[in-house]
Short mmCIF file of C-alpha atoms in Angstrom, two decimals:
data_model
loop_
_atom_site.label_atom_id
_atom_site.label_comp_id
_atom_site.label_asym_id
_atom_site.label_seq_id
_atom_site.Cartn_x
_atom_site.Cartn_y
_atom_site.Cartn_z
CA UNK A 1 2.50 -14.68 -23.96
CA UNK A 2 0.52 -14.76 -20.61
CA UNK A 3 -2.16 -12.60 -19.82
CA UNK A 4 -3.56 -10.87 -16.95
CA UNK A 5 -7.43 -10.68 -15.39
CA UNK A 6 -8.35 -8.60 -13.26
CA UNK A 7 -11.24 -10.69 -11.32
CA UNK A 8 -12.55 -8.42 -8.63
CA UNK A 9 -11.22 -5.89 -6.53
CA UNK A 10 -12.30 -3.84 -3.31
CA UNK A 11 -11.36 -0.48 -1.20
CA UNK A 12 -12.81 1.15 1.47
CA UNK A 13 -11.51 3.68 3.99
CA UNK A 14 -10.58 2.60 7.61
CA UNK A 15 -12.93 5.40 8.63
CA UNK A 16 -15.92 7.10 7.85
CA UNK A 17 -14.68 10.87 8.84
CA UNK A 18 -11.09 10.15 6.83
CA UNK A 19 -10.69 10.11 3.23
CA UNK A 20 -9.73 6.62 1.53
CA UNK A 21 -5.94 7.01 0.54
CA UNK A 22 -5.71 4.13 -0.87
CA UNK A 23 -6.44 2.73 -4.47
CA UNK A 24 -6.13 0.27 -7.32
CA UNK A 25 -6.03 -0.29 -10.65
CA UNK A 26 -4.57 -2.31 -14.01
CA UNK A 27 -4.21 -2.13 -17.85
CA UNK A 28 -4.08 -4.75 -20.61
CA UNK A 29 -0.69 -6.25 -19.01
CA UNK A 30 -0.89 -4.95 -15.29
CA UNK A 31 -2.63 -4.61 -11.73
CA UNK A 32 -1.20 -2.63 -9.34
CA UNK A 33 -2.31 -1.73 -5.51
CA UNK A 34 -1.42 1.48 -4.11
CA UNK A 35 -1.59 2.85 -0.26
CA UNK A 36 -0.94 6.58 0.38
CA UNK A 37 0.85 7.13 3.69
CA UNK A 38 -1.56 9.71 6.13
CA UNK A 39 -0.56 12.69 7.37
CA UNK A 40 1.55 13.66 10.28
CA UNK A 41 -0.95 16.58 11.18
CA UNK A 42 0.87 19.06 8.56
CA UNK A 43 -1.03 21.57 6.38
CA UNK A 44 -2.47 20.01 3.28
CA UNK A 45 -0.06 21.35 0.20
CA UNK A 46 -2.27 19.97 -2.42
CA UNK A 47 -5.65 19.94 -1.38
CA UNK A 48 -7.40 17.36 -3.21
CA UNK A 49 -9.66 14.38 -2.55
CA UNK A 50 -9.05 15.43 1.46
CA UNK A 51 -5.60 14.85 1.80
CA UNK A 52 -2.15 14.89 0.18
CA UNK A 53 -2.37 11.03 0.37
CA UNK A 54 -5.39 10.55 -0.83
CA UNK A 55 -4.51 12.97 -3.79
CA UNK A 56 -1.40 10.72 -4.61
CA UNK A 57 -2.82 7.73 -4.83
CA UNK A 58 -5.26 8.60 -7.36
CA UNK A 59 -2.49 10.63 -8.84
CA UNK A 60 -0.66 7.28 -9.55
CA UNK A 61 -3.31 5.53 -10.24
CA UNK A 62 -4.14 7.05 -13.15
CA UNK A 63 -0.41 7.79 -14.26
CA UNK A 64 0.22 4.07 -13.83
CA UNK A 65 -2.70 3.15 -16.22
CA UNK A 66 -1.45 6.06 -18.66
CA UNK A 67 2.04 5.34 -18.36
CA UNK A 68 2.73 1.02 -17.73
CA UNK A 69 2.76 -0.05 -21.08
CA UNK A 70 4.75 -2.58 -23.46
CA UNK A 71 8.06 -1.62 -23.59
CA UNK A 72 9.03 1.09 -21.26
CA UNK A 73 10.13 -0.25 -17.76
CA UNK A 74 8.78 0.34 -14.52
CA UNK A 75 11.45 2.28 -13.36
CA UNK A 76 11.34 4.28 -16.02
CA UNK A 77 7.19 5.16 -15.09
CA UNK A 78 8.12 5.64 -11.45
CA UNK A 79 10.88 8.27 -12.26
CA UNK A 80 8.01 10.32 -14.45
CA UNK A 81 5.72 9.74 -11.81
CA UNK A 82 7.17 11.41 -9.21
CA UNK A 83 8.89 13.56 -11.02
CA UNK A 84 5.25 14.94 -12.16
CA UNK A 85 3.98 14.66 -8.80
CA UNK A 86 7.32 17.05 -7.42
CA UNK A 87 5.99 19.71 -9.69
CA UNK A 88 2.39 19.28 -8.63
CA UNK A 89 3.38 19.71 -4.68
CA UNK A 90 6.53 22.55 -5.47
CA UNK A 91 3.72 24.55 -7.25
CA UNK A 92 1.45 24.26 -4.71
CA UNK A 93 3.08 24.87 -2.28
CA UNK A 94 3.86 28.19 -3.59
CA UNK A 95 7.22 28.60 -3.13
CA UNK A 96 6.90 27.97 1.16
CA UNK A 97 9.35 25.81 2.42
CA UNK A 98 7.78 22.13 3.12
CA UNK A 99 9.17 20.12 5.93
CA UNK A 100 10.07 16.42 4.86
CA UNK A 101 7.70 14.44 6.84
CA UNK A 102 5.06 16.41 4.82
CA UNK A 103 5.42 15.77 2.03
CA UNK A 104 3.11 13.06 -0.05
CA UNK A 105 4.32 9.49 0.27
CA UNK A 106 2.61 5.90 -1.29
CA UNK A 107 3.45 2.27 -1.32
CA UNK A 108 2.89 1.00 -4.21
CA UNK A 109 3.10 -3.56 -5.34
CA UNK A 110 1.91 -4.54 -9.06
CA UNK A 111 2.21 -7.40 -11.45
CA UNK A 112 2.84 -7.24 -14.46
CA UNK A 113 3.68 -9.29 -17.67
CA UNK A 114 6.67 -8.29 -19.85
CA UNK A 115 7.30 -10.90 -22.74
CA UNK A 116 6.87 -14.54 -21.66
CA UNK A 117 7.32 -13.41 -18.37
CA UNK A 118 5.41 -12.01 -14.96
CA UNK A 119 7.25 -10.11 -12.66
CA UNK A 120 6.41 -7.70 -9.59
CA UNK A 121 7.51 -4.38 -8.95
CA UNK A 122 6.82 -2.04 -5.37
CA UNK A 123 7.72 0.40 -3.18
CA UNK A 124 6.79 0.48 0.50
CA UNK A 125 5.01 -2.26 2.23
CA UNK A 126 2.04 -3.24 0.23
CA UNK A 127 1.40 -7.25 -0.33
CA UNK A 128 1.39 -9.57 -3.11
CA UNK A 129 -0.07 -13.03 -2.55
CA UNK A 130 -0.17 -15.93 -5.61
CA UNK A 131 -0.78 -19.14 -5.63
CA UNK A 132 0.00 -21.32 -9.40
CA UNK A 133 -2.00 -23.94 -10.54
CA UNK A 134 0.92 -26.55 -8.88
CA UNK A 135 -0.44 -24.94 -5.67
CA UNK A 136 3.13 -23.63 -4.61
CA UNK A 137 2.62 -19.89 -3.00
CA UNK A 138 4.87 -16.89 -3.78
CA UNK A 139 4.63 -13.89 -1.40
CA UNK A 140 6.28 -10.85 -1.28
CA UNK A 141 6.62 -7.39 -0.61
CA UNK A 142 9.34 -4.17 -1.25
CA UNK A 143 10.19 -4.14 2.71
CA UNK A 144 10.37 -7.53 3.68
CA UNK A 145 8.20 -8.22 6.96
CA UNK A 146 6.96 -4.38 7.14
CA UNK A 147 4.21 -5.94 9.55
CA UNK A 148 6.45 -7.43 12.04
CA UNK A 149 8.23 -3.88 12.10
CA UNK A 150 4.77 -1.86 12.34
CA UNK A 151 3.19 -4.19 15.13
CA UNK A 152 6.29 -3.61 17.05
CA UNK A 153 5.92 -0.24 16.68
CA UNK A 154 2.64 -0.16 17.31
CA UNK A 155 2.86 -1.57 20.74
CA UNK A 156 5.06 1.13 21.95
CA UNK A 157 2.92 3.49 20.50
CA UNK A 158 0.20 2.61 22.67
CA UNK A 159 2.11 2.40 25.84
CA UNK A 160 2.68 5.87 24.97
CA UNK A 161 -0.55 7.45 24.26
CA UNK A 162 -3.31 5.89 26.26
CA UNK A 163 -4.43 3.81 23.36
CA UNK A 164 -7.70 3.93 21.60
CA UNK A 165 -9.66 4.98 24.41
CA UNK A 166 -7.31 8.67 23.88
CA UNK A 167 -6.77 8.67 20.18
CA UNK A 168 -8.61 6.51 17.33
CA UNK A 169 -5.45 7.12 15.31
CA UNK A 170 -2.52 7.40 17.57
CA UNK A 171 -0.64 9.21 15.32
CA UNK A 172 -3.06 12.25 16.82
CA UNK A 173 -0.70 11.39 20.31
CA UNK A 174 1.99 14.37 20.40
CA UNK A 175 4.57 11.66 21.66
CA UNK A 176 3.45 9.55 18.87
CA UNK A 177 3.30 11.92 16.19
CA UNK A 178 6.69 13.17 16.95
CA UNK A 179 8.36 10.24 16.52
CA UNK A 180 6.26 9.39 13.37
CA UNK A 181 7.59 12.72 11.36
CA UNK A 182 11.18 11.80 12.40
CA UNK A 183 10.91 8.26 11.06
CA UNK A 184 9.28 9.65 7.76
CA UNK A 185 11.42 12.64 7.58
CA UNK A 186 14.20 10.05 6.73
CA UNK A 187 12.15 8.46 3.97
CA UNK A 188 13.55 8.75 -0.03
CA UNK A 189 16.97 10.31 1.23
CA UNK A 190 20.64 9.34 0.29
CA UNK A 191 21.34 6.45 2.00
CA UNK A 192 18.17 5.83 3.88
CA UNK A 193 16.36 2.28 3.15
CA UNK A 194 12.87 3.29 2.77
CA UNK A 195 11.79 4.26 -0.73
CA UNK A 196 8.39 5.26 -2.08
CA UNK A 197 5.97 7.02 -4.40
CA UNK A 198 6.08 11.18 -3.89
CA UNK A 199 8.37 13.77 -5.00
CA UNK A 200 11.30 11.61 -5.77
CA UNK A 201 12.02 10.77 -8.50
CA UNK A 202 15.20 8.70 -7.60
CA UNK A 203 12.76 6.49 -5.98
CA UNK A 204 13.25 4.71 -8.74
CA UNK A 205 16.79 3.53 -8.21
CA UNK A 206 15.51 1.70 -5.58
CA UNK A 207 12.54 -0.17 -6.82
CA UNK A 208 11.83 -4.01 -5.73
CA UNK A 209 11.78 -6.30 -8.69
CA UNK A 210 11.12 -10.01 -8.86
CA UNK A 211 10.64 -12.26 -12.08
CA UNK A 212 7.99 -14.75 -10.56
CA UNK A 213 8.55 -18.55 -11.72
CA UNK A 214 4.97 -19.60 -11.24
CA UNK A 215 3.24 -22.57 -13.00
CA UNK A 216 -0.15 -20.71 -15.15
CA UNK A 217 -2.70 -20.75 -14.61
CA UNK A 218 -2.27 -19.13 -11.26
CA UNK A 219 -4.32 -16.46 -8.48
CA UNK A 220 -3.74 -13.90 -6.87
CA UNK A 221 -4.23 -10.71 -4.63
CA UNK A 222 -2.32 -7.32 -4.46
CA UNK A 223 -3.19 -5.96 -1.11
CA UNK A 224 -2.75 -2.45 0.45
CA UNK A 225 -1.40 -3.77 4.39
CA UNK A 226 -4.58 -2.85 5.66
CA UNK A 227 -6.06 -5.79 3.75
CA UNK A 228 -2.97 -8.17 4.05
CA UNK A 229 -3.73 -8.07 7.92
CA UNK A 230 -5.99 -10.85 7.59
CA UNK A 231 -2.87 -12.47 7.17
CA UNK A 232 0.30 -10.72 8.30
CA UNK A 233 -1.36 -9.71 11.68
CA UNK A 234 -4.51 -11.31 12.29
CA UNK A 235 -3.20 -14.27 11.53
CA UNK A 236 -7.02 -15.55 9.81
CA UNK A 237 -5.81 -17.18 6.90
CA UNK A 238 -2.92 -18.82 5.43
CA UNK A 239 -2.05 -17.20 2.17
CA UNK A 240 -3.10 -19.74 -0.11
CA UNK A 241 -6.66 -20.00 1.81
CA UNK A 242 -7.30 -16.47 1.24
CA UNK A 243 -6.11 -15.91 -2.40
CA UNK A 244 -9.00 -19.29 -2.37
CA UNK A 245 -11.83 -17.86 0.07
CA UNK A 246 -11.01 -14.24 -2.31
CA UNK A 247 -12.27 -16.49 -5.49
CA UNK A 248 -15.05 -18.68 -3.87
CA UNK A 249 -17.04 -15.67 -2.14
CA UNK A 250 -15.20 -12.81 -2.94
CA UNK A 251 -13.53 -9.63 -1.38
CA UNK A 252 -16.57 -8.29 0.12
CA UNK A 253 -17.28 -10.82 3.09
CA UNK A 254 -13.46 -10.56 3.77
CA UNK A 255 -13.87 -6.69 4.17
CA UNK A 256 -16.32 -7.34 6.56
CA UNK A 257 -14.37 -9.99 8.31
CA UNK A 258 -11.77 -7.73 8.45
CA UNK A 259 -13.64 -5.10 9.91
CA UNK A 260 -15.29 -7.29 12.57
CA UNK A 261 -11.65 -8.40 13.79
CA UNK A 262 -10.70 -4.52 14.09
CA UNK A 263 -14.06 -3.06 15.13
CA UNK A 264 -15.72 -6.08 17.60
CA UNK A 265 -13.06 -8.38 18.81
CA UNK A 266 -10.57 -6.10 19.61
CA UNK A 267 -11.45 -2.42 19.15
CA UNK A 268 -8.49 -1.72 21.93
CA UNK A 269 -5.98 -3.23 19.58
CA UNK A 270 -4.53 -4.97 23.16
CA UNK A 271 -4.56 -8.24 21.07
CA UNK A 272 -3.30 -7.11 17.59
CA UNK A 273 -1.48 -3.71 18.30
CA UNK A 274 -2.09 -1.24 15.27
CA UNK A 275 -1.68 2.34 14.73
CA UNK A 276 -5.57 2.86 13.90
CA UNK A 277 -8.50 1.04 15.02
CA UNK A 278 -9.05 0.33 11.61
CA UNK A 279 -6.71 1.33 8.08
CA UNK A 280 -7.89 1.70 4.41
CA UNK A 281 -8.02 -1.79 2.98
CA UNK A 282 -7.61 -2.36 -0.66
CA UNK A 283 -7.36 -5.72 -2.99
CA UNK A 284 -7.39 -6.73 -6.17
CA UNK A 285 -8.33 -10.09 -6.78
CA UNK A 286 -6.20 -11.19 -10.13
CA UNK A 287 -5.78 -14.44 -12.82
CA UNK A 288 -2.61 -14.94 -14.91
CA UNK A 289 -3.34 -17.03 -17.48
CA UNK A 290 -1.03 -18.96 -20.64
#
């Protein structure tokens, strides 16, 4: 039966005046990255850790540790999940109606080993990156090409706002923010295509799930998007060279590199449009071993 390492892992927030809604975690046969989806300038229901998102996150987090164990499936933990965090927000919330593109929503990617086999489960548009001990590199994620889709949207939202120069998060644009709730108002409903972590619980129905053929020993990084931009929009590494430079220096230096794209070479995000000068960027640096 294979087993899983956790080797190193990293998170920071995209900003020092926001909260970090992001986070990461694992058990004896899983590692998981999670990235809470921030605000649309709504009233916080919960009021924990500084924002709904940041709440859930750490909210799954620790369910996923409690709950991921041998024998009960994924789907299964995701349906308990949000059916725990429902009565966590309908409670707060006291009773007031809550409008849809408030409410708390996470991506979510992990690994895990059931039996002889490793397989990957998400929600949303966080990254998996591995790379077996044949060299041959498996990538995915539970919307396929998310990035392409948010640096096209991205784009238009700064021809609309004024940029960075206005707004260091242009969801803080009215015109921006408007269009934002209606996208999200649309998330985890009959029909609809996006599905996440929240108050869902049929979320579940609609999990990605992959068995991964991969030759062991083999390496690899769960990434909130905000870290997987090294790849998917900054275009610095190849996969396989960062799941490498992740092992040979580790996640720290990459932060920074990350943060030097975002923050010195192009703080107007003219060259790599983005919805925030910088996001929350998580990894978890990961071995699967025979």
């Amino acid at each position: 039966m294979p087993s899983i390492r956790i080797i190193d892992s990293i998170t920071a927030p995209g900003s020092a005046s926001r909260p970090n809604e992001d986070s990461a975690g694992g058990n004896a046969t899983c590692a998981f990255v999670i990235d809470g989806a921030t605000g649309l300038g709504g009233t916080s229901i919960v009021g924990l850790h500084g924002s709904d998102a940041a709440w859930l996150a750490r909210f799954a987090q620790s369910t996923f540790e409690e709950l991921v164990r041998n024998g009960r499936s994924v789907a299964d933990v995701v349906r308990e999940l949000n059916q725990r965090a429902a009565n966590v927000v309908h409670e707060a919330a006291s009773a007031l109606p809550i409008e849809a593109w408030n409410l708390p929503i996470a991506s979510f990617q992990m690994v895990r080993i059931e039996g002889d086999a490793l397989v990957t489960h998400g929600l949303g548009d966080c990254r998996l990156f591995l790379v077996d001990a044949d060299g041959a590199v498996i990538e995915t994620s539970a919307i396929k090409a998310a990035y392409a889709n948010e640096r096209d949207g991205a784009r238009k939202a700064i021809a609309l706002s004024g940029g960075f120069a206005t707004h260091q998060a242009l969801a803080d644009a009215p015109v921006v923010r408007e269009e934002l709730r209606r996208r999200r108002a649309a998330y985890n409903q009959a029909g609809g295509s996006v599905w996440t972590l929240g108050t869902e619980p049929a979320a579940a129905d609609h999990l990605a799930t992959e068995q991964l053929t991969a030759t062991l020993p083999a390496r690899g990084l769960l990434c909130s998007d905000g870290f997987a931009a090294l790849v998917d929009q900054y275009r610095r590494y190849g996969i396989a060279d960062l799941v490498r430079a992740a092992g040979d220096t580790g996640l720290a230096p990459l932060l920074q590199e990350l943060r030097h794209i975002e923050r010195i070479e192009d703080p107007d995000g003219q060259q790599f449009p983005r919805f925030k000068v910088s996001d929350d960027a998580t990894a978890v640096l990961f071995e699967i071993v025979a």
